Amino acid sequence: MESWMTLSSDVLQYHRRVLTSAAVRAGYAHTCRYDEPAARREIARMTGVVMSVCGPGRGPNTPTMLVEALHRPIAQIAPELFADSGMGSLTVLDGGELSDDVYAEGCEDIVELLSGGVDPARRWLPTWAWMHGELVEREAFQQINEGASEEEYTAHRYFVVKQPAGGERELAELFSQAVGMRKSVRYVPIPADQVFRGKFWWPCPVCQWPMHVDGSQVRCRFPLHNAAYFVRDHSAKGRPLLQRRDGGVPRQPAARSLHREGPKRSMCVETEVWRHIVISGVSEICLFERLEALKERGVEVELWPGKDRYDLLVRVPATGWELRIDVKDYGCAVSLADRLRRKPPAARTIVIPDYRGEAQRDELVELLPNLTVLLVSEVLKAAKAEARKAGWR
């Protein structure tokens, strides 16, 4: 590999994404190496991909060395490649298991390593490990776009974000009431690593998806939801209780009984739908509902207009003020800017959750000079200011 210093920023970004994708795939394969016969072969294949990115004499050159490297930030695999990039902080494995970083940030930079070719690992790898998030989202909602009205599309997507888990019959009844008889995205039985002692599960208080269970520790796989708990003891009814890790953690949810069969069978959306649709949808709907609460003050808001041409249309008709918004929740500003340059958004205002902070907002402002970048709180402040101009208090 030629010196990284001679490559353009776009080429560097592509190489980072290839290395990240290979690392995530190898990490997932390592976690199921005893159950999936092809897992060790996949680790070897991804070692080859990493070697091709790093070049001769650089980086791990055996599967064992790669697995060891995945327990450290991937920037250590190719320090020059990840210089001045937040992508390098990703640690794929933690104690031999996939880290929460993979779900929070690793999924953002997946590329199809064998696009147009034969990729035998797709038979057993989860979609999020080899398919870019935009394609995951497109595939999940293809069935509701076809022949659906704008209202049906919005109702279906809203339902999936609000109801990512529950009893099978209850979900079917709620879906029928909210959307009608159209086919829903796929729900599957809650995985074993999200179940406590085979009897109970807990929804994340932020996204409502079943939390990961590791012995007596329970947490949402998306770290920025800050939902982390310890199993404390059992109540008089025999249900396990949770204790918050610290005072900043959301109030602990109640345990729900797990049902493996029958009409109450416990189900949830698949991991890729949770990561690419539910997680982003939580931020989008939260902002929508906060703006909708300003309706009596003259603020109007639409969610996913034109079947998600963009996320929100906010208006104050009395003043003529209008804002078209895309809500983005990315861990790495450089990755987000790269995606928006490759596919310019229909909305000219990008909004990020407050927990991403002013530092990420300022970095995006510098990276995307042709777009307006705001925090959620800044959008709410602007809408309230316009309402006051119209004479509302």
mmCIF file of C-alpha atoms in Angstrom:
data_model
loop_
_atom_site.group_PDB
_atom_site.id
_atom_site.type_symbol
_atom_site.label_atom_id
_atom_site.label_comp_id
_atom_site.label_asym_id
_atom_site.label_seq_id
_atom_site.Cartn_x
_atom_site.Cartn_y
_atom_site.Cartn_z
ATOM 1 C CA MET A 1 0.000 0.000 0.000
ATOM 2 C CA GLU A 2 1.339 3.420 -0.958
ATOM 3 C CA SER A 3 1.795 6.025 1.738
ATOM 4 C CA TRP A 4 -1.519 7.142 3.206
ATOM 5 C CA MET A 5 -0.299 10.741 2.911
ATOM 6 C CA THR A 6 -0.501 10.588 -0.907
ATOM 7 C CA LEU A 7 -4.158 9.497 -1.035
ATOM 8 C CA SER A 8 -7.168 11.792 -1.357
ATOM 9 C CA SER A 9 -9.573 12.172 1.570
ATOM 10 C CA ASP A 10 -12.277 10.209 -0.284
ATOM 11 C CA VAL A 11 -9.942 7.277 -0.910
ATOM 12 C CA LEU A 12 -8.759 7.344 2.695
ATOM 13 C CA GLN A 13 -12.356 7.297 3.903
ATOM 14 C CA TYR A 14 -13.146 4.326 1.680
ATOM 15 C CA HIS A 15 -10.149 2.369 3.022
ATOM 16 C CA ARG A 16 -11.263 3.159 6.594
ATOM 17 C CA ARG A 17 -14.729 1.815 5.848
ATOM 18 C CA VAL A 18 -13.324 -1.350 4.242
ATOM 19 C CA LEU A 19 -11.112 -2.027 7.263
ATOM 20 C CA THR A 20 -13.973 -1.291 9.672
ATOM 21 C CA SER A 21 -16.306 -3.628 7.752
ATOM 22 C CA ALA A 22 -13.730 -6.419 7.769
ATOM 23 C CA ALA A 23 -13.121 -5.933 11.488
ATOM 24 C CA VAL A 24 -16.850 -6.091 12.314
ATOM 25 C CA ARG A 25 -17.364 -9.208 10.190
ATOM 26 C CA ALA A 26 -14.343 -10.933 11.744
ATOM 27 C CA GLY A 27 -15.506 -9.954 15.221
ATOM 28 C CA TYR A 28 -18.988 -11.367 14.661
ATOM 29 C CA ALA A 29 -17.510 -14.563 13.208
ATOM 30 C CA HIS A 30 -15.303 -14.948 16.281
ATOM 31 C CA THR A 31 -18.339 -14.839 18.588
ATOM 32 C CA CYS A 32 -20.024 -17.740 16.785
ATOM 33 C CA ARG A 33 -16.956 -19.798 15.862
ATOM 34 C CA TYR A 34 -18.195 -22.810 17.836
ATOM 35 C CA ASP A 35 -21.690 -22.794 16.315
ATOM 36 C CA GLU A 36 -21.044 -21.799 12.695
ATOM 37 C CA PRO A 37 -18.705 -24.114 10.715
ATOM 38 C CA ALA A 38 -17.756 -21.335 8.275
ATOM 39 C CA ALA A 39 -16.888 -18.769 10.975
ATOM 40 C CA ARG A 40 -13.166 -19.539 11.147
ATOM 41 C CA ARG A 41 -12.932 -19.361 7.361
ATOM 42 C CA GLU A 42 -14.582 -15.934 7.498
ATOM 43 C CA ILE A 43 -12.007 -14.695 10.034
ATOM 44 C CA ALA A 44 -9.253 -15.875 7.681
ATOM 45 C CA ARG A 45 -10.895 -14.125 4.719
ATOM 46 C CA MET A 46 -11.236 -10.882 6.660
ATOM 47 C CA THR A 47 -7.604 -11.152 7.725
ATOM 48 C CA GLY A 48 -6.792 -11.071 4.026
ATOM 49 C CA VAL A 49 -8.931 -7.966 3.542
ATOM 50 C CA VAL A 50 -7.191 -6.199 6.448
ATOM 51 C CA MET A 51 -3.779 -7.149 5.060
ATOM 52 C CA SER A 52 -4.701 -5.763 1.632
ATOM 53 C CA VAL A 53 -5.711 -2.453 3.211
ATOM 54 C CA CYS A 54 -2.680 -2.177 5.474
ATOM 55 C CA GLY A 55 -0.119 -3.340 2.921
ATOM 56 C CA PRO A 56 3.007 -5.517 3.299
ATOM 57 C CA GLY A 57 4.559 -5.628 6.753
ATOM 58 C CA ARG A 58 1.732 -3.668 8.381
ATOM 59 C CA GLY A 59 -1.111 -4.741 10.620
ATOM 60 C CA PRO A 60 -2.124 -8.263 11.744
ATOM 61 C CA ASN A 61 -1.225 -10.984 9.228
ATOM 62 C CA THR A 62 -2.794 -14.077 10.838
ATOM 63 C CA PRO A 63 -6.357 -14.725 12.061
ATOM 64 C CA THR A 64 -5.090 -15.052 15.646
ATOM 65 C CA MET A 65 -3.338 -11.694 15.443
ATOM 66 C CA LEU A 66 -6.468 -10.086 13.963
ATOM 67 C CA VAL A 67 -8.711 -11.385 16.761
ATOM 68 C CA GLU A 68 -6.238 -10.055 19.329
ATOM 69 C CA ALA A 69 -6.191 -6.671 17.560
ATOM 70 C CA LEU A 70 -9.990 -6.478 17.593
ATOM 71 C CA HIS A 71 -9.857 -6.205 21.399
ATOM 72 C CA ARG A 72 -8.168 -2.799 20.959
ATOM 73 C CA PRO A 73 -9.208 0.358 19.065
ATOM 74 C CA ILE A 74 -8.944 -0.376 15.342
ATOM 75 C CA ALA A 75 -6.783 2.727 14.884
ATOM 76 C CA GLN A 76 -3.961 0.627 16.300
ATOM 77 C CA ILE A 77 -4.221 -1.674 13.267
ATOM 78 C CA ALA A 78 -3.439 1.200 10.882
ATOM 79 C CA PRO A 79 -2.543 4.346 12.863
ATOM 80 C CA GLU A 80 -1.791 6.536 9.820
ATOM 81 C CA LEU A 81 -5.056 5.562 8.126
ATOM 82 C CA PHE A 82 -7.121 6.667 11.127
ATOM 83 C CA ALA A 83 -5.153 9.816 11.933
ATOM 84 C CA ASP A 84 -7.544 12.715 12.531
ATOM 85 C CA SER A 85 -10.562 10.363 12.304
ATOM 86 C CA GLY A 86 -12.912 9.416 15.130
ATOM 87 C CA MET A 87 -13.632 6.096 13.404
ATOM 88 C CA GLY A 88 -10.435 4.647 14.872
ATOM 89 C CA SER A 89 -11.795 4.576 18.430
ATOM 90 C CA LEU A 90 -14.008 1.553 17.620
ATOM 91 C CA THR A 91 -13.190 -1.555 19.672
ATOM 92 C CA VAL A 92 -14.886 -4.578 18.104
ATOM 93 C CA LEU A 93 -14.449 -7.235 20.789
ATOM 94 C CA ASP A 94 -14.722 -6.989 24.563
ATOM 95 C CA GLY A 95 -13.876 -10.157 26.465
ATOM 96 C CA GLY A 96 -14.428 -12.218 23.334
ATOM 97 C CA GLU A 97 -17.916 -10.795 22.692
ATOM 98 C CA LEU A 98 -19.055 -8.018 20.382
ATOM 99 C CA SER A 99 -18.720 -4.672 22.110
ATOM 100 C CA ASP A 100 -21.522 -2.150 22.292
ATOM 101 C CA ASP A 101 -19.320 0.086 20.123
ATOM 102 C CA VAL A 102 -20.148 -2.173 17.184
ATOM 103 C CA TYR A 103 -23.867 -1.433 17.503
ATOM 104 C CA ALA A 104 -23.353 2.252 18.266
ATOM 105 C CA GLU A 105 -20.705 3.099 15.661
ATOM 106 C CA GLY A 106 -19.461 0.066 13.735
ATOM 107 C CA CYS A 107 -22.752 -0.396 11.878
ATOM 108 C CA GLU A 108 -22.473 3.117 10.462
ATOM 109 C CA ASP A 109 -19.530 2.379 8.169
ATOM 110 C CA ILE A 110 -20.319 -1.014 6.668
ATOM 111 C CA VAL A 111 -19.541 -1.502 2.985
ATOM 112 C CA GLU A 112 -20.197 -4.566 0.840
ATOM 113 C CA LEU A 113 -16.736 -6.076 0.567
ATOM 114 C CA LEU A 114 -17.678 -8.387 -2.292
ATOM 115 C CA SER A 115 -20.222 -6.224 -4.081
ATOM 116 C CA GLY A 116 -21.205 -7.937 -7.325
ATOM 117 C CA GLY A 117 -19.327 -11.104 -6.382
ATOM 118 C CA VAL A 118 -20.024 -14.275 -4.426
ATOM 119 C CA ASP A 119 -20.073 -13.739 -0.664
ATOM 120 C CA PRO A 120 -20.779 -17.120 0.997
ATOM 121 C CA ALA A 121 -20.856 -15.591 4.480
ATOM 122 C CA ARG A 122 -24.120 -13.793 3.702
ATOM 123 C CA ARG A 123 -25.830 -17.112 4.337
ATOM 124 C CA TRP A 124 -25.181 -16.819 8.081
ATOM 125 C CA LEU A 125 -23.916 -13.285 8.801
ATOM 126 C CA PRO A 126 -26.602 -10.867 10.054
ATOM 127 C CA THR A 127 -27.564 -8.296 7.429
ATOM 128 C CA TRP A 128 -26.161 -5.380 9.443
ATOM 129 C CA ALA A 129 -22.668 -6.932 9.300
ATOM 130 C CA TRP A 130 -22.373 -6.780 5.512
ATOM 131 C CA MET A 131 -25.035 -4.411 4.192
ATOM 132 C CA HIS A 132 -24.943 -0.614 4.449
ATOM 133 C CA GLY A 133 -27.597 0.900 6.708
ATOM 134 C CA GLU A 134 -29.397 2.664 3.860
ATOM 135 C CA LEU A 135 -29.905 -0.683 2.101
ATOM 136 C CA VAL A 136 -31.072 -2.352 5.326
ATOM 137 C CA GLU A 137 -33.677 0.359 5.743
ATOM 138 C CA ARG A 138 -34.733 0.168 2.103
ATOM 139 C CA GLU A 139 -35.109 -3.614 2.262
ATOM 140 C CA ALA A 140 -37.081 -3.538 5.519
ATOM 141 C CA PHE A 141 -39.604 -1.027 4.209
ATOM 142 C CA GLN A 142 -39.832 -2.104 0.577
ATOM 143 C CA GLN A 143 -42.967 -4.104 1.339
ATOM 144 C CA ILE A 144 -44.824 -1.150 2.836
ATOM 145 C CA ASN A 145 -43.748 1.382 0.205
ATOM 146 C CA GLU A 146 -45.263 -0.673 -2.578
ATOM 147 C CA GLY A 147 -48.865 0.417 -2.996
ATOM 148 C CA ALA A 148 -49.000 2.176 0.394
ATOM 149 C CA SER A 149 -50.303 5.680 0.815
ATOM 150 C CA GLU A 150 -48.189 8.282 2.579
ATOM 151 C CA GLU A 151 -50.402 7.946 5.660
ATOM 152 C CA GLU A 152 -50.007 4.151 5.713
ATOM 153 C CA TYR A 153 -46.239 4.447 5.363
ATOM 154 C CA THR A 154 -45.986 6.907 8.245
ATOM 155 C CA ALA A 155 -48.299 4.828 10.460
ATOM 156 C CA HIS A 156 -46.294 1.648 9.803
ATOM 157 C CA ARG A 157 -42.916 3.215 10.473
ATOM 158 C CA TYR A 158 -44.239 4.939 13.604
ATOM 159 C CA PHE A 159 -45.575 1.592 14.833
ATOM 160 C CA VAL A 160 -42.247 -0.214 14.373
ATOM 161 C CA VAL A 161 -40.350 2.475 16.292
ATOM 162 C CA LYS A 162 -42.884 2.572 19.115
ATOM 163 C CA GLN A 163 -43.473 -1.204 19.285
ATOM 164 C CA PRO A 164 -40.156 -2.983 18.586
ATOM 165 C CA ALA A 165 -40.987 -5.843 20.973
ATOM 166 C CA GLY A 166 -43.910 -7.515 22.726
ATOM 167 C CA GLY A 167 -46.278 -10.493 22.675
ATOM 168 C CA GLU A 168 -47.009 -11.881 19.215
ATOM 169 C CA ARG A 169 -50.786 -11.603 19.343
ATOM 170 C CA GLU A 170 -50.710 -8.232 21.082
ATOM 171 C CA LEU A 171 -48.341 -6.852 18.411
ATOM 172 C CA ALA A 172 -50.617 -8.166 15.650
ATOM 173 C CA GLU A 173 -53.683 -6.561 17.220
ATOM 174 C CA LEU A 174 -51.944 -3.225 17.792
ATOM 175 C CA PHE A 175 -50.573 -3.268 14.251
ATOM 176 C CA SER A 176 -54.009 -3.922 12.792
ATOM 177 C CA GLN A 177 -55.471 -1.024 14.774
ATOM 178 C CA ALA A 178 -52.665 1.380 13.845
ATOM 179 C CA VAL A 179 -51.938 0.444 10.256
ATOM 180 C CA GLY A 180 -54.602 -1.955 8.978
ATOM 181 C CA MET A 181 -54.037 -5.376 7.500
ATOM 182 C CA ARG A 182 -50.858 -4.558 5.573
ATOM 183 C CA LYS A 183 -47.887 -6.865 6.190
ATOM 184 C CA SER A 184 -45.519 -5.722 8.935
ATOM 185 C CA VAL A 185 -41.737 -5.904 9.052
ATOM 186 C CA ARG A 186 -40.458 -9.176 10.433
ATOM 187 C CA TYR A 187 -40.538 -9.904 14.170
ATOM 188 C CA VAL A 188 -38.516 -12.808 15.598
ATOM 189 C CA PRO A 189 -38.353 -14.552 19.004
ATOM 190 C CA ILE A 190 -36.275 -12.572 21.509
ATOM 191 C CA PRO A 191 -32.665 -13.891 21.315
ATOM 192 C CA ALA A 192 -31.203 -15.814 24.241
ATOM 193 C CA ASP A 193 -28.647 -13.116 25.120
ATOM 194 C CA GLN A 194 -31.518 -10.709 25.815
ATOM 195 C CA VAL A 195 -33.250 -13.043 28.262
ATOM 196 C CA PHE A 196 -32.595 -13.452 31.998
ATOM 197 C CA ARG A 197 -32.461 -17.072 33.165
ATOM 198 C CA GLY A 198 -34.758 -18.102 30.339
ATOM 199 C CA LYS A 199 -37.759 -16.463 32.013
ATOM 200 C CA PHE A 200 -37.642 -12.658 31.802
ATOM 201 C CA TRP A 201 -36.627 -9.751 29.575
ATOM 202 C CA TRP A 202 -36.453 -5.992 29.968
ATOM 203 C CA PRO A 203 -37.221 -3.289 27.365
ATOM 204 C CA CYS A 204 -34.789 -0.395 27.145
ATOM 205 C CA PRO A 205 -36.618 2.616 28.638
ATOM 206 C CA VAL A 206 -35.507 4.719 25.644
ATOM 207 C CA CYS A 207 -35.964 2.505 22.560
ATOM 208 C CA GLN A 208 -38.117 -0.307 24.072
ATOM 209 C CA TRP A 209 -36.020 -3.055 22.430
ATOM 210 C CA PRO A 210 -34.994 -5.983 24.698
ATOM 211 C CA MET A 211 -31.807 -5.163 26.592
ATOM 212 C CA HIS A 212 -28.701 -7.343 26.572
ATOM 213 C CA VAL A 213 -28.242 -9.609 29.615
ATOM 214 C CA ASP A 214 -24.758 -10.555 30.809
ATOM 215 C CA GLY A 215 -25.064 -12.461 34.066
ATOM 216 C CA SER A 216 -26.362 -9.921 36.580
ATOM 217 C CA GLN A 217 -25.757 -6.932 34.278
ATOM 218 C CA VAL A 218 -28.464 -5.634 31.965
ATOM 219 C CA ARG A 219 -27.955 -2.850 29.410
ATOM 220 C CA CYS A 220 -29.156 -1.436 26.124
ATOM 221 C CA ARG A 221 -26.701 -2.231 23.345
ATOM 222 C CA PHE A 222 -26.829 1.411 22.217
ATOM 223 C CA PRO A 223 -24.572 3.093 24.824
ATOM 224 C CA LEU A 224 -25.926 6.604 24.319
ATOM 225 C CA HIS A 225 -29.288 5.505 25.697
ATOM 226 C CA ASN A 226 -27.388 5.233 28.994
ATOM 227 C CA ALA A 227 -29.561 2.320 30.118
ATOM 228 C CA ALA A 228 -27.360 0.127 32.331
ATOM 229 C CA TYR A 229 -28.504 -1.835 35.375
ATOM 230 C CA PHE A 230 -27.703 -4.607 37.828
ATOM 231 C CA VAL A 231 -30.139 -7.382 38.723
ATOM 232 C CA ARG A 232 -30.856 -6.763 42.397
ATOM 233 C CA ASP A 233 -33.212 -9.380 43.790
ATOM 234 C CA HIS A 234 -36.714 -10.766 43.386
ATOM 235 C CA SER A 235 -39.981 -9.204 44.414
ATOM 236 C CA ALA A 236 -42.697 -11.022 46.317
ATOM 237 C CA LYS A 237 -44.126 -12.159 42.972
ATOM 238 C CA GLY A 238 -40.810 -13.677 41.967
ATOM 239 C CA ARG A 239 -39.916 -11.119 39.315
ATOM 240 C CA PRO A 240 -36.311 -9.918 39.229
ATOM 241 C CA LEU A 241 -35.744 -6.240 39.985
ATOM 242 C CA LEU A 242 -33.161 -3.912 38.474
ATOM 243 C CA GLN A 243 -30.941 -1.358 40.155
ATOM 244 C CA ARG A 244 -29.642 1.611 38.207
ATOM 245 C CA ARG A 245 -25.892 1.769 37.649
ATOM 246 C CA ASP A 246 -25.904 5.407 38.770
ATOM 247 C CA GLY A 247 -28.209 8.376 39.193
ATOM 248 C CA GLY A 248 -27.901 9.439 35.552
ATOM 249 C CA VAL A 249 -29.460 6.227 34.233
ATOM 250 C CA PRO A 250 -33.176 6.251 33.267
ATOM 251 C CA ARG A 251 -35.607 4.739 35.741
ATOM 252 C CA GLN A 252 -35.433 0.959 35.660
ATOM 253 C CA PRO A 253 -38.155 -0.854 33.680
ATOM 254 C CA ALA A 254 -40.148 -3.750 35.095
ATOM 255 C CA ALA A 255 -39.279 -7.298 34.061
ATOM 256 C CA ARG A 256 -41.532 -8.913 31.485
ATOM 257 C CA SER A 257 -42.231 -12.634 31.396
ATOM 258 C CA LEU A 258 -40.763 -14.514 28.457
ATOM 259 C CA HIS A 259 -43.101 -16.722 26.440
ATOM 260 C CA ARG A 260 -41.510 -19.147 23.980
ATOM 261 C CA GLU A 261 -44.678 -20.313 22.294
ATOM 262 C CA GLY A 262 -48.393 -19.647 21.972
ATOM 263 C CA PRO A 263 -50.176 -16.342 21.244
ATOM 264 C CA LYS A 264 -48.120 -14.528 23.890
ATOM 265 C CA ARG A 265 -44.788 -15.571 22.344
ATOM 266 C CA SER A 266 -42.220 -12.835 23.058
ATOM 267 C CA MET A 267 -41.041 -11.213 19.820
ATOM 268 C CA CYS A 268 -38.869 -8.313 18.680
ATOM 269 C CA VAL A 269 -37.693 -6.739 15.442
ATOM 270 C CA GLU A 270 -34.380 -8.005 14.086
ATOM 271 C CA THR A 271 -31.125 -6.360 15.135
ATOM 272 C CA GLU A 272 -30.626 -4.558 11.816
ATOM 273 C CA VAL A 273 -34.108 -3.028 11.957
ATOM 274 C CA TRP A 274 -33.515 -1.950 15.571
ATOM 275 C CA ARG A 275 -30.162 -0.350 14.739
ATOM 276 C CA HIS A 276 -31.061 1.387 11.489
ATOM 277 C CA ILE A 277 -34.772 2.138 11.910
ATOM 278 C CA VAL A 278 -35.736 2.083 15.593
ATOM 279 C CA ILE A 279 -32.674 3.934 16.937
ATOM 280 C CA SER A 280 -32.945 6.763 14.407
ATOM 281 C CA GLY A 281 -36.737 6.745 14.681
ATOM 282 C CA VAL A 282 -36.595 7.351 18.436
ATOM 283 C CA SER A 283 -34.806 10.678 17.866
ATOM 284 C CA GLU A 284 -37.090 11.620 14.967
ATOM 285 C CA ILE A 285 -40.318 10.880 16.823
ATOM 286 C CA CYS A 286 -39.084 12.529 20.020
ATOM 287 C CA LEU A 287 -38.481 15.786 18.140
ATOM 288 C CA PHE A 288 -41.793 15.410 16.290
ATOM 289 C CA GLU A 289 -43.751 14.979 19.525
ATOM 290 C CA ARG A 290 -42.019 17.932 21.195
ATOM 291 C CA LEU A 291 -42.808 20.155 18.213
ATOM 292 C CA GLU A 292 -46.372 18.843 18.026
ATOM 293 C CA ALA A 293 -46.810 19.951 21.653
ATOM 294 C CA LEU A 294 -46.406 23.513 20.321
ATOM 295 C CA LYS A 295 -49.452 23.145 18.053
ATOM 296 C CA GLU A 296 -51.585 25.451 20.194
ATOM 297 C CA ARG A 297 -48.901 28.110 19.746
ATOM 298 C CA GLY A 298 -49.215 28.043 15.960
ATOM 299 C CA VAL A 299 -46.488 25.497 15.129
ATOM 300 C CA GLU A 300 -47.314 22.824 12.532
ATOM 301 C CA VAL A 301 -45.199 19.705 11.985
ATOM 302 C CA GLU A 302 -45.310 16.715 9.608
ATOM 303 C CA LEU A 303 -43.429 13.449 10.170
ATOM 304 C CA TRP A 304 -41.674 11.733 7.226
ATOM 305 C CA PRO A 305 -43.446 13.717 4.486
ATOM 306 C CA GLY A 306 -43.429 12.186 1.015
ATOM 307 C CA LYS A 307 -42.688 8.714 2.434
ATOM 308 C CA ASP A 308 -39.546 9.872 4.219
ATOM 309 C CA ARG A 309 -38.234 12.240 1.563
ATOM 310 C CA TYR A 310 -36.926 13.918 4.693
ATOM 311 C CA ASP A 311 -37.787 13.521 8.384
ATOM 312 C CA LEU A 312 -39.731 16.605 9.486
ATOM 313 C CA LEU A 313 -41.412 19.631 7.973
ATOM 314 C CA VAL A 314 -41.900 22.369 10.580
ATOM 315 C CA ARG A 315 -43.924 25.513 9.835
ATOM 316 C CA VAL A 316 -45.332 28.581 11.512
ATOM 317 C CA PRO A 317 -47.889 29.740 8.915
ATOM 318 C CA ALA A 318 -48.487 33.083 10.628
ATOM 319 C CA THR A 319 -44.895 34.178 9.933
ATOM 320 C CA GLY A 320 -44.165 32.074 6.840
ATOM 321 C CA TRP A 321 -41.296 30.332 8.630
ATOM 322 C CA GLU A 322 -40.501 26.805 7.407
ATOM 323 C CA LEU A 323 -37.811 24.265 8.221
ATOM 324 C CA ARG A 324 -37.181 20.962 6.422
ATOM 325 C CA ILE A 325 -35.203 18.644 8.655
ATOM 326 C CA ASP A 326 -33.223 15.427 8.465
ATOM 327 C CA VAL A 327 -32.386 14.001 11.900
ATOM 328 C CA LYS A 328 -29.025 12.213 11.959
ATOM 329 C CA ASP A 329 -27.546 10.200 14.833
ATOM 330 C CA TYR A 330 -23.977 9.247 13.924
ATOM 331 C CA GLY A 331 -21.048 8.614 16.231
ATOM 332 C CA CYS A 332 -18.480 9.928 13.731
ATOM 333 C CA ALA A 333 -18.986 13.342 12.140
ATOM 334 C CA VAL A 334 -16.602 12.490 9.290
ATOM 335 C CA SER A 335 -18.629 9.390 8.384
ATOM 336 C CA LEU A 336 -21.869 11.365 8.429
ATOM 337 C CA ALA A 337 -20.401 14.143 6.297
ATOM 338 C CA ASP A 338 -19.084 11.571 3.832
ATOM 339 C CA ARG A 339 -22.522 9.978 3.524
ATOM 340 C CA LEU A 340 -24.243 13.330 2.999
ATOM 341 C CA ARG A 341 -21.735 14.353 0.337
ATOM 342 C CA ARG A 342 -22.273 11.077 -1.508
ATOM 343 C CA LYS A 343 -26.045 11.403 -1.272
ATOM 344 C CA PRO A 344 -27.119 15.025 -0.689
ATOM 345 C CA PRO A 345 -30.234 15.218 1.502
ATOM 346 C CA ALA A 346 -33.531 16.711 0.323
ATOM 347 C CA ALA A 347 -33.631 18.766 3.541
ATOM 348 C CA ARG A 348 -31.050 21.510 3.955
ATOM 349 C CA THR A 349 -31.113 21.428 7.765
ATOM 350 C CA ILE A 350 -29.398 18.561 9.580
ATOM 351 C CA VAL A 351 -30.387 18.055 13.217
ATOM 352 C CA ILE A 352 -28.450 15.911 15.700
ATOM 353 C CA PRO A 353 -29.528 14.764 19.184
ATOM 354 C CA ASP A 354 -28.334 16.934 22.053
ATOM 355 C CA TYR A 355 -26.327 14.015 23.458
ATOM 356 C CA ARG A 356 -24.014 14.240 20.427
ATOM 357 C CA GLY A 357 -23.004 17.645 21.758
ATOM 358 C CA GLU A 358 -21.889 21.025 20.489
ATOM 359 C CA ALA A 359 -18.481 19.639 19.502
ATOM 360 C CA GLN A 360 -19.993 17.326 16.884
ATOM 361 C CA ARG A 361 -22.321 20.074 15.695
ATOM 362 C CA ASP A 362 -19.387 22.460 15.209
ATOM 363 C CA GLU A 363 -17.387 19.778 13.380
ATOM 364 C CA LEU A 364 -20.305 19.123 11.024
ATOM 365 C CA VAL A 365 -20.743 22.849 10.393
ATOM 366 C CA GLU A 366 -17.134 22.932 9.217
ATOM 367 C CA LEU A 367 -17.430 19.740 7.153
ATOM 368 C CA LEU A 368 -20.777 20.669 5.563
ATOM 369 C CA PRO A 369 -20.649 24.410 4.775
ATOM 370 C CA ASN A 370 -23.641 24.189 2.412
ATOM 371 C CA LEU A 371 -25.964 22.769 5.070
ATOM 372 C CA THR A 372 -27.347 24.121 8.333
ATOM 373 C CA VAL A 373 -26.538 21.924 11.346
ATOM 374 C CA LEU A 374 -28.498 22.280 14.588
ATOM 375 C CA LEU A 375 -29.036 20.465 17.864
ATOM 376 C CA VAL A 376 -32.566 19.309 18.753
ATOM 377 C CA SER A 377 -32.769 21.963 21.484
ATOM 378 C CA GLU A 378 -31.872 24.654 18.944
ATOM 379 C CA VAL A 379 -34.739 23.622 16.655
ATOM 380 C CA LEU A 380 -37.183 23.803 19.551
ATOM 381 C CA LYS A 381 -35.824 27.205 20.532
ATOM 382 C CA ALA A 382 -36.206 28.484 16.949
ATOM 383 C CA ALA A 383 -39.793 27.191 16.675
ATOM 384 C CA LYS A 384 -40.753 28.846 19.962
ATOM 385 C CA ALA A 385 -39.153 32.121 18.824
ATOM 386 C CA GLU A 386 -41.220 32.075 15.629
ATOM 387 C CA ALA A 387 -44.372 31.374 17.632
ATOM 388 C CA ARG A 388 -43.649 34.435 19.761
ATOM 389 C CA LYS A 389 -43.231 36.529 16.605
ATOM 390 C CA ALA A 390 -46.710 35.398 15.589
ATOM 391 C CA GLY A 391 -48.071 36.668 18.897
ATOM 392 C CA TRP A 392 -48.266 33.342 20.730
ATOM 393 C CA ARG A 393 -46.934 32.958 24.266
#
